[in-house]
Amino acid sequence: MKRILIGSAVVTFSTCINMPVGLSQSIATFNSVAPTAQTQNLVLPGTHTFQRIIRSGTPLTSGGNFGGNPDFTGYVPIAGSSTNGYLSVSHETAPAEVNILTMTFNANKLWSITNSGKVSLPTADIGLTAAFCSGTVTPRNTIMVCEEVNPNGDSNGDGYDDLGWIIEIDLVTKTVINQDGTGGVDKLWAMGRQTHENVTIKSDQSVAYWGADNISNGFLYKFVPTVPGNFSAGALYVLKTTAALATGTWKQIANTTKPERNGVVAASVAANAYNFQRIEDVEIGPDGRIYFASTTTGRVYRLNDGGATVNNLEVFVESINYDVDGSGPFLPAKFESPDNLAFDGEGNLWVLQDGGDNHIWVVAPTHTTASPAIKVFANTPGGSEPTGITFSPDYKYIFLSFQHPSGNTVGQTDAAGDNVIFDAGTTIVIARKENLGAFVLADRLIKMNAEEKNSGIDLNWSTTGMNDRTSYEIERSTDGVNFTRIASIPSSFNNNASYSYFDNNLPLSNTLYYRVKQCKVGNQCVYSETKLIKISSQKFLKAYALSAGNLIRVMYTANDAADVLMQLYTNTGRELYREKRKVSQGLNEFNLTIENLPPGFYVLKVMEGDKVQSRSFVK
């Protein structure tokens, strides 16, 4: 996948559906979010939420850390379960890696990792690995991963160029599968070497399809294994068609010898295969058609495979502006750079965009260019590309990752109550709010306000239907990431109640974040939304004694460079000292000598224009 970093925007909002509580809705029941450039956060419809599963650098239980550039995120059920399974995450790195997480869905309606570790990739058998991009969950619940690079080079001397292949992985043992049953483990040599993005397999394992992610030879391939399910041998084909589309022919490519398998791209060029320009995903739809994304042209194509030929080859989604709320007028959204694809249980096609604004799209099965049925599901975090994507068997949960987010410092609260900043590769799960998270706070904690008042911050909130809460804890942060509890207020145990707290011991910051942590019987807790307070006029001052009382340390935060008057008083109001001092924007730190003062209480006053700050200290 190409790397495109998008600058942050400042507007984040979404449109949600107002539905009666308890009415069953599918994962694809939502109104489009307003399509915007990326902001620092993930913007979802108001009906949905997300939970962070893991981020790059997190230690794994079996050693090592979760890798960078997470890509294909494949949920593999254990015994068909939608609440207990493996999550396989490929990493577009060099050397490449695959991390396997054992996942369970707990009583709090949250996902947890019970085991995690890396797949063994023995270079003596398979050579070097690099750039594991997308892939597939196979019908027999293994994972196939694909290398998105194909430079020449044979590091282990086995006759195969190292890079540009498909690999099948056993999730239970975290090992590469030995498909041909001889020697060590192997890559799927018979499927040929290209710049792979993904692969998809028919449910009876009789055919596999994939595309080449290359702008000059973006060919569409299919592979018919000699033995269904064993992809170590079989017939390889590439598609021939014309710009008029409609029909096409599968041309067989020699793939028996090592040179033939290494040279599949050159053989495809010689066979006049059609260049679709960077095919980044291929999927088999519920209607039996083959769907594939051309990232460079911005199109999604589909066809019927008739065996030796194809028919009904057409553009399913064109690269144009769509009215994504279906009623107009609405800010149009440009469909472009489609990458990863996945179908949900209702036949909707989910499309992850690789470029532009990197949206997540949903295309209804009834969609046509003449009669569009397409929505924007998400605006993704700044600098990131959405990657993945798979569903749980019941289609309640979406698993995907965000690759290379950057420049983000502002967090948002996920379904687990965690403050999530998208500043590193991150794997998440998305669901409707009624299916993820033990409590939905937004419908119960209402009218939460935070405002500057009398040199402090006045917090107040009211609740409804919450007589099972034991306490409300006030948490404050200066960076939106690291929160500290500053107060705990007992619950009144009334269904409807009002609470307040005044924070008059402010830290040295002109930006403050507040949230309320509410806990119930059993010590189950959930967070409110986070309130941001910008203090534009307030200056902050702290003073405390140092060096056995001979110095005081002064810390003064100013919004701008300015001249201030510093005055020192006794506790009876008698002035002892004054000094004019220049301060710079931000935090200023300096010491004042007080060795000649007798022990006692003193007041330091800093005056800037008509604004005065005072702090007392003891010598």
Coordinates of C-alpha atoms in Angstrom, one line a residue:
M1 CA 0.0 0.0 0.0
K2 CA 1.2 3.5 -0.8
R3 CA 2.0 5.9 2.1
I4 CA -0.1 9.0 2.0
L5 CA 0.0 11.3 5.0
I6 CA -3.0 13.7 5.3
G7 CA -2.9 16.9 7.5
S8 CA -5.3 17.2 10.4
A9 CA -8.5 19.2 10.1
V10 CA -10.3 20.8 13.0
V11 CA -13.9 19.8 12.4
T12 CA -15.2 16.5 13.7
F13 CA -18.9 15.6 13.7
S14 CA -21.3 12.9 12.6
T15 CA -24.9 12.2 11.9
C16 CA -26.7 9.4 13.8
I17 CA -29.9 7.5 13.5
N18 CA -32.4 8.0 16.2
M19 CA -34.0 4.5 16.7
P20 CA -36.1 3.2 19.5
V21 CA -34.1 1.5 22.2
G22 CA -34.0 -2.3 21.8
L23 CA -34.8 -2.3 18.1
S24 CA -32.4 -4.8 16.5
Q25 CA -30.2 -3.2 13.9
S26 CA -27.4 -4.6 11.7
I27 CA -23.8 -3.4 11.5
A28 CA -24.7 -1.5 8.3
T29 CA -27.6 0.4 9.8
F30 CA -26.3 3.9 10.1
N31 CA -26.5 7.4 8.5
S32 CA -23.4 8.6 6.7
V33 CA -20.9 10.7 8.7
A34 CA -20.2 14.0 7.0
P35 CA -17.1 13.3 4.9
T36 CA -14.2 15.5 5.9
A37 CA -10.4 15.5 5.7
Q38 CA -8.8 13.5 8.5
T39 CA -8.9 14.8 12.1
Q40 CA -7.0 13.5 15.1
N41 CA -9.8 11.0 15.9
L42 CA -11.8 8.2 14.4
V43 CA -15.2 9.6 13.5
L44 CA -18.0 7.0 13.4
P45 CA -21.8 7.3 13.2
G46 CA -23.5 8.0 16.5
T47 CA -24.9 4.5 16.5
H48 CA -21.5 2.8 16.6
T49 CA -18.4 2.7 18.8
F50 CA -15.0 1.1 18.8
Q51 CA -12.6 -0.6 21.2
R52 CA -8.8 -0.6 20.9
I53 CA -7.5 -4.1 20.9
I54 CA -3.7 -3.5 20.6
R55 CA -1.2 -1.0 19.3
S56 CA 2.3 -1.2 17.9
G57 CA 4.9 -1.7 20.5
T58 CA 2.6 -3.6 23.0
P59 CA 4.4 -6.6 24.5
L60 CA 3.1 -10.0 23.5
T61 CA 2.5 -12.8 26.0
S62 CA 4.9 -15.1 24.1
G63 CA 7.7 -12.6 23.7
G64 CA 8.4 -9.6 21.5
N65 CA 6.2 -6.7 20.8
F66 CA 3.3 -6.1 18.4
G67 CA 4.8 -4.9 15.2
G68 CA 4.5 -1.7 13.2
N69 CA 2.3 -1.0 10.1
P70 CA -0.5 -3.5 10.9
D71 CA -2.4 -4.5 7.8
F72 CA -4.7 -7.5 7.2
T73 CA -6.7 -8.1 10.3
G74 CA -8.3 -11.6 10.0
Y75 CA -10.8 -12.9 12.6
V76 CA -10.8 -16.7 12.7
P77 CA -13.5 -18.2 14.8
I78 CA -12.8 -21.1 17.2
A79 CA -15.6 -23.7 16.7
G80 CA -17.6 -21.2 14.7
S81 CA -17.8 -18.7 17.6
S82 CA -18.4 -15.0 17.2
T83 CA -17.1 -14.4 20.7
N84 CA -14.0 -16.7 20.9
G85 CA -11.4 -16.8 18.1
Y86 CA -8.0 -15.9 16.8
L87 CA -7.1 -12.5 15.4
S88 CA -4.3 -12.6 12.9
V89 CA -2.6 -9.3 12.1
S90 CA -0.1 -9.0 9.2
H91 CA 2.6 -6.3 9.3
E92 CA 3.8 -4.5 6.2
T93 CA 7.4 -4.4 7.4
A94 CA 10.8 -5.8 6.4
P95 CA 11.3 -8.5 7.6
A96 CA 7.6 -9.1 7.6
E97 CA 5.7 -10.5 10.6
V98 CA 2.4 -12.0 11.6
N99 CA 1.0 -11.7 15.2
I100 CA -1.7 -14.1 16.4
L101 CA -4.0 -12.9 19.2
T102 CA -6.4 -15.3 21.0
M103 CA -9.5 -13.2 21.7
T104 CA -12.5 -13.7 23.9
F105 CA -15.6 -11.5 24.4
N106 CA -16.3 -11.1 28.1
A107 CA -19.4 -10.4 30.3
N108 CA -18.7 -6.6 30.1
K109 CA -19.2 -6.9 26.3
L110 CA -15.6 -6.1 25.6
W111 CA -12.9 -8.1 23.8
S112 CA -9.8 -9.2 25.7
I113 CA -6.5 -10.9 24.6
T114 CA -5.8 -14.2 26.5
N115 CA -2.7 -15.1 24.5
S116 CA -0.5 -13.5 21.8
G117 CA 2.6 -14.3 19.9
K118 CA 4.5 -14.2 16.6
V119 CA 4.4 -16.7 13.7
S120 CA 7.7 -18.5 13.0
L121 CA 9.0 -17.6 9.6
P122 CA 12.1 -19.9 9.0
T123 CA 14.3 -18.2 6.4
A124 CA 16.2 -21.4 5.7
D125 CA 13.0 -22.8 4.2
I126 CA 11.2 -19.8 2.7
G127 CA 14.0 -17.2 2.3
L128 CA 13.4 -13.5 3.3
T129 CA 10.0 -12.1 3.9
A130 CA 8.7 -8.5 3.5
A131 CA 5.6 -6.4 3.3
F132 CA 2.8 -8.7 4.4
C133 CA -0.1 -6.8 3.2
S134 CA -3.7 -8.1 2.9
G135 CA -4.7 -11.7 2.7
T136 CA -7.6 -14.0 3.5
V137 CA -9.3 -16.2 6.0
T138 CA -9.4 -19.6 4.2
P139 CA -12.5 -21.9 4.3
R140 CA -10.5 -24.2 6.5
N141 CA -9.8 -21.4 9.0
T142 CA -6.2 -20.8 8.2
I143 CA -4.7 -17.5 7.2
M144 CA -3.0 -16.6 3.9
V145 CA -0.8 -13.5 3.8
C146 CA 0.7 -11.9 0.7
E147 CA 4.0 -10.1 0.0
E148 CA 3.5 -6.8 -1.7
V149 CA 7.0 -6.6 -3.1
N150 CA 8.8 -8.8 -5.6
P151 CA 12.5 -7.8 -6.1
N152 CA 14.9 -10.4 -7.4
G153 CA 17.1 -12.3 -5.0
D154 CA 17.5 -15.8 -3.6
S155 CA 19.1 -15.6 -0.2
N156 CA 18.7 -19.2 0.8
G157 CA 19.7 -20.7 -2.6
D158 CA 16.6 -22.8 -3.2
G159 CA 16.0 -21.6 -6.7
Y160 CA 13.1 -19.3 -5.8
D161 CA 13.4 -15.5 -5.6
D162 CA 12.6 -14.7 -2.0
L163 CA 9.9 -12.1 -2.2
G164 CA 6.5 -11.8 -3.9
W165 CA 4.6 -14.9 -2.8
I166 CA 1.5 -16.1 -0.9
I167 CA 2.0 -17.9 2.4
E168 CA -0.5 -20.0 4.4
I169 CA -0.4 -20.0 8.2
D170 CA -1.7 -22.3 10.9
L171 CA -3.0 -20.1 13.7
V172 CA -3.0 -22.8 16.4
T173 CA 0.7 -23.6 16.1
K174 CA 1.7 -20.1 14.7
T175 CA 3.6 -21.8 11.9
V176 CA 3.8 -21.7 8.1
I177 CA 2.0 -24.7 6.5
N178 CA 4.0 -27.3 4.5
Q179 CA 1.7 -27.5 1.5
D180 CA 3.6 -30.0 -0.6
G181 CA 4.3 -32.3 2.4
T182 CA 8.0 -32.6 1.6
G183 CA 11.1 -30.9 3.1
G184 CA 10.5 -27.9 5.2
V185 CA 7.7 -25.4 5.1
D186 CA 7.1 -23.4 1.9
K187 CA 5.6 -20.5 0.3
L188 CA 2.9 -21.2 -2.3
W189 CA 5.3 -21.4 -5.2
A190 CA 2.8 -22.7 -7.8
M191 CA 0.6 -19.6 -7.4
G192 CA 3.5 -17.6 -8.8
R193 CA 5.4 -14.5 -7.9
Q194 CA 3.9 -11.0 -8.3
T195 CA 3.4 -7.9 -6.2
H196 CA 0.6 -9.4 -4.1
E197 CA -2.0 -7.6 -2.1
N198 CA -4.5 -10.2 -1.2
V199 CA -6.1 -13.5 -2.2
T200 CA -9.7 -15.0 -1.9
I201 CA -10.8 -18.6 -2.1
K202 CA -14.1 -20.2 -3.0
S203 CA -15.9 -22.0 -0.1
D204 CA -15.2 -25.4 -1.7
Q205 CA -11.5 -24.5 -2.0
S206 CA -11.6 -25.3 -5.7
V207 CA -10.5 -21.8 -7.0
A208 CA -8.4 -18.9 -5.7
Y209 CA -8.4 -15.4 -7.1
W210 CA -6.0 -12.4 -6.6
G211 CA -4.6 -9.4 -8.3
A212 CA -1.2 -7.8 -8.8
D213 CA -0.8 -4.5 -7.1
N214 CA 1.3 -2.9 -9.8
I215 CA 0.5 0.2 -11.8
S216 CA 2.0 -1.1 -15.0
N217 CA 0.9 -4.8 -14.8
G218 CA -2.1 -4.9 -12.5
F219 CA -3.3 -8.3 -13.7
L220 CA -6.1 -10.4 -12.4
Y221 CA -5.3 -14.1 -11.6
K222 CA -7.0 -17.3 -10.7
F223 CA -5.6 -20.6 -9.6
V224 CA -7.3 -24.0 -9.8
P225 CA -5.6 -26.4 -7.4
T226 CA -5.1 -30.0 -8.5
V227 CA -6.5 -31.1 -5.2
P228 CA -9.0 -28.6 -3.7
G229 CA -7.6 -27.0 -0.6
N230 CA -4.0 -27.9 -1.5
F231 CA -2.4 -24.9 -3.3
S232 CA 1.0 -26.4 -3.8
A233 CA 0.1 -27.5 -7.4
G234 CA -2.5 -26.5 -9.9
A235 CA -3.3 -24.5 -13.0
L236 CA -2.6 -20.7 -13.1
Y237 CA -4.6 -18.3 -15.3
V238 CA -4.5 -14.6 -16.0
L239 CA -7.4 -12.5 -17.4
K240 CA -7.4 -11.1 -21.0
T241 CA -10.0 -8.5 -21.9
T242 CA -10.2 -5.0 -23.5
A243 CA -11.1 -1.6 -22.3
A244 CA -14.7 -2.2 -23.4
L245 CA -14.9 -4.9 -20.7
A246 CA -18.1 -7.1 -20.8
T247 CA -16.3 -10.3 -21.6
G248 CA -12.8 -11.9 -21.2
T249 CA -10.8 -15.0 -21.4
W250 CA -8.6 -16.8 -18.9
K251 CA -5.1 -17.5 -20.4
Q252 CA -3.1 -20.3 -18.7
I253 CA 0.4 -19.4 -17.5
A254 CA 3.1 -22.1 -17.2
N255 CA 3.9 -22.6 -13.5
T256 CA 5.6 -26.0 -13.2
T257 CA 9.3 -25.1 -12.9
K258 CA 11.0 -22.7 -10.6
P259 CA 11.9 -20.3 -13.4
E260 CA 8.3 -20.3 -14.6
R261 CA 7.0 -19.6 -11.2
N262 CA 9.6 -16.8 -10.7
G263 CA 8.7 -15.3 -14.1
V264 CA 4.8 -15.2 -13.9
V265 CA 4.7 -11.4 -14.5
A266 CA 6.7 -11.5 -17.7
A267 CA 4.6 -14.5 -18.9
S268 CA 1.5 -12.5 -18.2
V269 CA 2.8 -9.5 -20.2
A270 CA 3.6 -11.9 -23.1
A271 CA 0.1 -13.3 -22.9
N272 CA -1.4 -9.7 -23.4
A273 CA -3.1 -9.8 -20.0
Y274 CA -5.3 -6.8 -19.3
N275 CA -3.8 -4.2 -16.9
F276 CA -6.4 -3.0 -14.3
Q277 CA -3.7 -0.8 -12.6
R278 CA -3.0 -1.8 -9.0
I279 CA -5.5 -4.5 -8.0
E280 CA -5.4 -4.3 -4.2
D281 CA -8.2 -6.6 -3.2
V282 CA -10.4 -9.3 -4.7
E283 CA -13.4 -10.8 -3.0
I284 CA -16.2 -13.3 -3.9
G285 CA -19.6 -11.7 -3.3
P286 CA -22.7 -13.3 -1.9
D287 CA -24.0 -13.3 -5.4
G288 CA -21.1 -15.4 -6.6
R289 CA -19.6 -12.6 -8.6
I290 CA -15.9 -11.7 -8.3
Y291 CA -15.3 -8.2 -7.1
F292 CA -12.0 -6.4 -7.3
A293 CA -10.6 -2.9 -6.5
S294 CA -8.4 -1.0 -8.8
T295 CA -6.7 1.6 -6.5
T296 CA -5.2 3.7 -9.3
T297 CA -8.3 4.1 -11.4
G298 CA -10.5 4.5 -8.2
R299 CA -12.9 1.8 -9.4
V300 CA -14.4 -1.4 -8.1
Y301 CA -15.1 -4.0 -10.8
R302 CA -17.1 -7.2 -10.8
L303 CA -17.5 -10.2 -13.2
N304 CA -19.0 -13.6 -13.5
D305 CA -16.5 -16.4 -13.9
G306 CA -17.7 -18.9 -16.5
G307 CA -14.7 -21.2 -16.3
A308 CA -12.7 -20.6 -19.5
T309 CA -14.2 -17.2 -20.0
V310 CA -15.8 -14.4 -18.0
N311 CA -18.9 -12.3 -18.7
N312 CA -20.7 -9.3 -17.2
L313 CA -17.4 -7.7 -16.6
E314 CA -18.3 -4.2 -15.5
V315 CA -17.6 -1.2 -13.2
F316 CA -19.6 -1.6 -10.0
V317 CA -18.5 1.6 -8.3
E318 CA -17.1 4.4 -10.4
S319 CA -14.6 7.0 -9.2
I320 CA -17.0 10.0 -9.0
N321 CA -18.7 12.2 -6.4
Y322 CA -21.6 10.6 -4.6
D323 CA -24.4 12.1 -2.5
V324 CA -23.7 9.9 0.5
D325 CA -26.8 10.6 2.6
G326 CA -29.1 9.7 -0.4
S327 CA -31.4 12.6 0.0
G328 CA -29.3 15.7 -0.8
P329 CA -28.2 18.3 -0.5
F330 CA -25.1 17.0 1.2
L331 CA -21.4 17.6 0.9
P332 CA -20.5 15.2 -1.9
A333 CA -17.8 12.6 -1.3
K334 CA -15.4 11.5 -3.9
F335 CA -15.0 7.7 -4.2
E336 CA -11.4 7.1 -4.9
S337 CA -8.4 4.8 -4.1
P338 CA -10.4 1.7 -3.1
D339 CA -8.3 -0.9 -1.3
N340 CA -9.4 -3.6 1.1
L341 CA -12.9 -5.1 0.5
A342 CA -15.3 -7.2 2.6
F343 CA -18.9 -8.2 2.5
D344 CA -21.2 -8.2 5.5
G345 CA -24.2 -10.6 6.1
E346 CA -26.6 -8.4 4.1
G347 CA -24.4 -8.3 1.0
N348 CA -23.1 -4.7 1.6
L349 CA -19.6 -4.1 0.3
W350 CA -17.3 -2.4 2.8
V351 CA -14.5 -0.5 1.1
L352 CA -11.3 0.8 2.9
Q353 CA -9.9 3.8 1.0
D354 CA -6.1 4.0 0.4
G355 CA -5.5 7.7 -0.4
G356 CA -7.4 11.0 -0.5
D357 CA -9.3 11.3 2.8
N358 CA -8.9 7.5 3.5
H359 CA -12.7 7.1 4.3
I360 CA -14.4 3.8 5.1
W361 CA -17.3 3.3 2.6
V362 CA -20.3 1.0 2.5
V363 CA -21.9 0.1 -0.9
A364 CA -25.3 -1.5 -0.9
P365 CA -25.9 -4.5 -3.2
T366 CA -28.5 -2.5 -5.1
H367 CA -26.0 0.2 -6.0
T368 CA -25.4 1.3 -9.5
T369 CA -23.8 4.4 -10.9
A370 CA -27.2 5.5 -12.3
S371 CA -28.9 4.8 -8.9
P372 CA -26.3 5.1 -6.2
A373 CA -26.6 3.5 -2.8
I374 CA -23.4 4.3 -1.1
K375 CA -22.5 5.8 2.3
V376 CA -19.5 7.0 4.3
F377 CA -19.1 5.0 7.5
A378 CA -16.0 6.6 8.9
N379 CA -13.5 9.4 8.7
T380 CA -10.2 7.9 9.8
P381 CA -7.5 9.3 12.2
G382 CA -4.9 11.7 10.8
G383 CA -2.0 10.3 8.8
S384 CA -3.5 6.8 8.8
E385 CA -4.7 4.3 6.2
P386 CA -7.5 1.9 7.2
T387 CA -6.5 -1.7 6.7
G388 CA -8.0 -5.1 7.3
I389 CA -11.0 -5.9 7.2
T390 CA -13.0 -8.9 8.4
F391 CA -16.2 -9.6 10.3
S392 CA -17.2 -12.0 13.1
P393 CA -19.4 -14.9 11.8
D394 CA -22.5 -13.1 13.1
Y395 CA -21.5 -9.9 11.4
K396 CA -21.8 -7.9 14.6
Y397 CA -18.1 -7.0 14.9
I398 CA -15.7 -5.5 12.4
F399 CA -12.0 -6.0 12.9
L400 CA -9.5 -3.7 11.2
S401 CA -6.3 -1.7 11.7
F402 CA -5.0 1.8 11.2
Q403 CA -1.6 1.9 9.6
H404 CA 1.0 4.7 10.2
P405 CA -1.2 7.3 11.9
S406 CA 0.8 10.4 12.7
G407 CA 0.7 13.8 14.3
N408 CA -2.2 12.9 16.6
T409 CA -2.1 14.0 20.3
V410 CA -5.8 14.3 21.2
G411 CA -7.5 11.2 22.6
Q412 CA -11.0 9.9 22.5
T413 CA -12.7 7.4 24.8
D414 CA -13.4 4.0 23.4
A415 CA -16.0 1.4 24.5
A416 CA -13.7 0.1 27.3
G417 CA -13.3 3.6 28.8
D418 CA -9.7 3.9 27.6
N419 CA -8.4 7.2 26.3
V420 CA -7.1 6.3 22.8
I421 CA -4.7 8.4 20.9
F422 CA -4.0 7.3 17.3
D423 CA -0.3 8.0 17.3
A424 CA 0.9 4.5 16.3
G425 CA -0.3 1.5 14.4
T426 CA -3.6 0.4 16.1
T427 CA -5.9 -2.6 15.7
I428 CA -9.5 -2.1 16.7
V429 CA -13.0 -3.7 16.7
I430 CA -16.1 -1.7 15.7
A431 CA -19.7 -2.5 16.5
R432 CA -23.1 -0.9 17.2
K433 CA -23.2 0.6 20.7
E434 CA -25.6 -2.0 22.0
N435 CA -23.2 -4.8 21.1
L436 CA -19.9 -3.4 22.5
G437 CA -19.1 -2.0 25.9
A438 CA -20.9 -2.8 29.2
F439 CA -22.5 0.6 29.5
V440 CA -23.6 3.3 27.1
L441 CA -23.0 6.4 29.1
A442 CA -24.2 9.0 26.6
D443 CA -27.9 8.2 27.3
R444 CA -27.5 8.5 31.1
L445 CA -24.9 11.1 32.1
I446 CA -26.4 14.3 30.7
K447 CA -25.8 18.0 30.8
M448 CA -22.2 17.7 31.8
N449 CA -20.6 21.2 31.8
A450 CA -17.2 22.5 32.6
E451 CA -16.4 26.2 32.6
E452 CA -13.9 28.7 34.0
K453 CA -15.2 30.6 37.0
N454 CA -13.5 32.6 39.8
S455 CA -9.9 31.4 39.0
G456 CA -11.1 27.8 38.9
I457 CA -13.1 25.3 36.9
D458 CA -16.8 24.7 37.7
L459 CA -17.9 21.1 36.9
N460 CA -21.5 20.0 37.1
W461 CA -23.6 17.2 35.7
S462 CA -27.0 15.5 36.1
T463 CA -27.9 11.9 35.8
T464 CA -31.0 9.8 35.1
G465 CA -31.7 6.2 35.8
M466 CA -28.4 5.6 37.7
N467 CA -29.3 4.6 41.2
D468 CA -26.8 1.7 41.0
R469 CA -23.8 4.0 40.9
T470 CA -21.6 4.0 44.0
S471 CA -19.4 7.0 43.2
Y472 CA -18.4 9.6 40.7
E473 CA -14.6 10.3 40.3
I474 CA -13.4 13.5 38.7
E475 CA -10.3 13.0 36.6
R476 CA -8.2 15.8 35.1
S477 CA -5.5 15.9 32.5
T478 CA -3.2 18.6 30.9
D479 CA -2.6 16.6 27.7
G480 CA -5.8 14.6 27.1
V481 CA -3.9 11.3 27.6
N482 CA -2.7 11.0 31.2
F483 CA -5.5 11.6 33.7
T484 CA -5.3 12.0 37.4
R485 CA -8.2 11.6 39.9
I486 CA -8.7 14.9 41.7
A487 CA -11.9 14.1 43.6
S488 CA -14.4 11.4 44.4
I489 CA -18.1 12.2 45.1
P490 CA -20.4 9.6 46.6
S491 CA -23.5 8.7 44.7
S492 CA -26.9 9.8 46.1
F493 CA -28.3 6.5 44.7
N494 CA -31.2 8.5 43.2
N495 CA -32.4 7.8 39.7
N496 CA -32.3 11.5 39.0
A497 CA -29.6 13.6 40.6
S498 CA -27.3 16.6 40.1
Y499 CA -23.7 16.8 41.1
S500 CA -21.0 19.6 41.1
Y501 CA -17.4 20.1 41.9
F502 CA -15.2 23.2 41.8
D503 CA -11.6 22.7 40.9
N504 CA -9.6 25.6 42.4
N505 CA -6.2 24.0 42.5
L506 CA -5.3 24.2 38.9
P507 CA -2.1 22.9 37.3
L508 CA 0.3 25.0 35.2
S509 CA -1.5 24.7 31.9
N510 CA -3.8 26.8 29.8
T511 CA -5.5 23.6 28.4
L512 CA -7.3 21.3 30.7
Y513 CA -9.3 18.1 30.1
Y514 CA -12.0 16.7 32.5
R515 CA -14.0 13.5 32.6
V516 CA -16.2 11.7 35.1
K517 CA -15.6 8.1 36.0
Q518 CA -18.7 6.5 37.3
C519 CA -18.6 3.2 39.1
K520 CA -21.4 0.8 40.1
V521 CA -21.8 -2.1 42.5
G522 CA -19.2 -4.7 41.6
N523 CA -16.6 -2.1 40.8
Q524 CA -17.5 -1.9 37.1
C525 CA -16.7 1.6 35.8
V526 CA -17.2 3.6 32.7
Y527 CA -16.2 7.2 31.6
S528 CA -18.1 10.2 30.5
E529 CA -17.1 12.2 27.4
T530 CA -14.0 14.3 27.9
K531 CA -14.5 18.0 28.3
L532 CA -11.8 20.4 27.0
I533 CA -11.3 23.8 28.7
K534 CA -9.2 26.5 27.0
I535 CA -8.2 29.1 29.6
S536 CA -7.4 32.1 27.4
S537 CA -7.1 34.9 30.1
Q538 CA -5.9 33.0 33.2
K539 CA -2.2 33.1 34.1
F540 CA -0.9 30.5 36.4
L541 CA 1.5 30.9 39.3
K542 CA 3.1 28.5 41.8
A543 CA 5.7 29.2 44.5
Y544 CA 7.3 26.9 47.0
A545 CA 10.3 27.0 49.3
L546 CA 13.6 25.3 48.4
S547 CA 17.1 24.9 50.0
A548 CA 16.0 24.7 53.6
G549 CA 13.9 27.9 53.2
N550 CA 16.5 30.2 51.6
L551 CA 15.0 30.2 48.1
I552 CA 11.5 30.0 46.7
R553 CA 10.9 28.4 43.3
V554 CA 8.5 30.4 41.1
M555 CA 6.7 28.9 38.2
Y556 CA 4.6 31.2 36.1
T557 CA 2.8 30.3 32.9
A558 CA 1.9 33.1 30.5
N559 CA -0.1 33.0 27.3
D560 CA 2.1 35.7 25.7
A561 CA 5.5 37.4 26.3
A562 CA 4.9 40.2 28.7
D563 CA 6.2 42.5 31.5
V564 CA 5.0 41.5 34.9
L565 CA 5.4 43.1 38.4
M566 CA 6.4 40.7 41.2
Q567 CA 5.6 41.7 44.8
L568 CA 6.3 39.9 48.0
Y569 CA 4.1 40.5 51.1
T570 CA 3.8 39.4 54.7
N571 CA 0.6 37.7 55.7
T572 CA -0.5 41.0 57.2
G573 CA -0.2 42.7 53.8
R574 CA 3.1 44.6 54.3
E575 CA 5.1 44.8 51.1
L576 CA 8.7 43.4 51.4
Y577 CA 9.9 43.3 47.9
R578 CA 9.0 44.2 44.3
E579 CA 10.6 43.6 40.9
K580 CA 9.7 44.0 37.3
R581 CA 10.5 41.0 35.2
K582 CA 10.1 40.0 31.5
V583 CA 8.4 36.7 31.0
S584 CA 8.1 34.7 27.8
Q585 CA 5.1 32.8 26.4
G586 CA 4.6 29.5 28.2
L587 CA 6.2 28.3 31.4
N588 CA 8.8 30.5 33.1
E589 CA 10.8 29.2 36.1
F590 CA 13.1 31.1 38.4
N591 CA 14.3 31.4 42.0
L592 CA 13.9 34.3 44.5
T593 CA 16.2 34.6 47.5
I594 CA 14.4 34.8 50.9
E595 CA 17.3 34.0 53.2
N596 CA 16.9 37.2 55.2
L597 CA 13.2 36.7 55.9
P598 CA 12.2 35.3 59.3
P599 CA 10.1 32.1 59.4
G600 CA 6.4 32.6 58.7
F601 CA 3.7 32.9 56.0
Y602 CA 4.2 35.0 52.9
V603 CA 2.4 35.9 49.7
L604 CA 3.9 36.3 46.3
K605 CA 1.8 38.4 43.9
V606 CA 2.4 38.6 40.1
M607 CA 0.6 41.4 38.3
E608 CA 0.3 41.7 34.5
G609 CA -1.8 44.7 33.5
D610 CA -5.1 44.3 35.5
K611 CA -4.6 40.6 35.9
V612 CA -3.3 39.5 39.3
Q613 CA -2.2 36.0 40.6
S614 CA -1.3 35.3 44.2
R615 CA 0.3 32.3 45.9
S616 CA 1.1 31.8 49.5
F617 CA 4.1 29.8 50.9
V618 CA 5.7 29.0 54.2
K619 CA 9.4 29.6 55.1

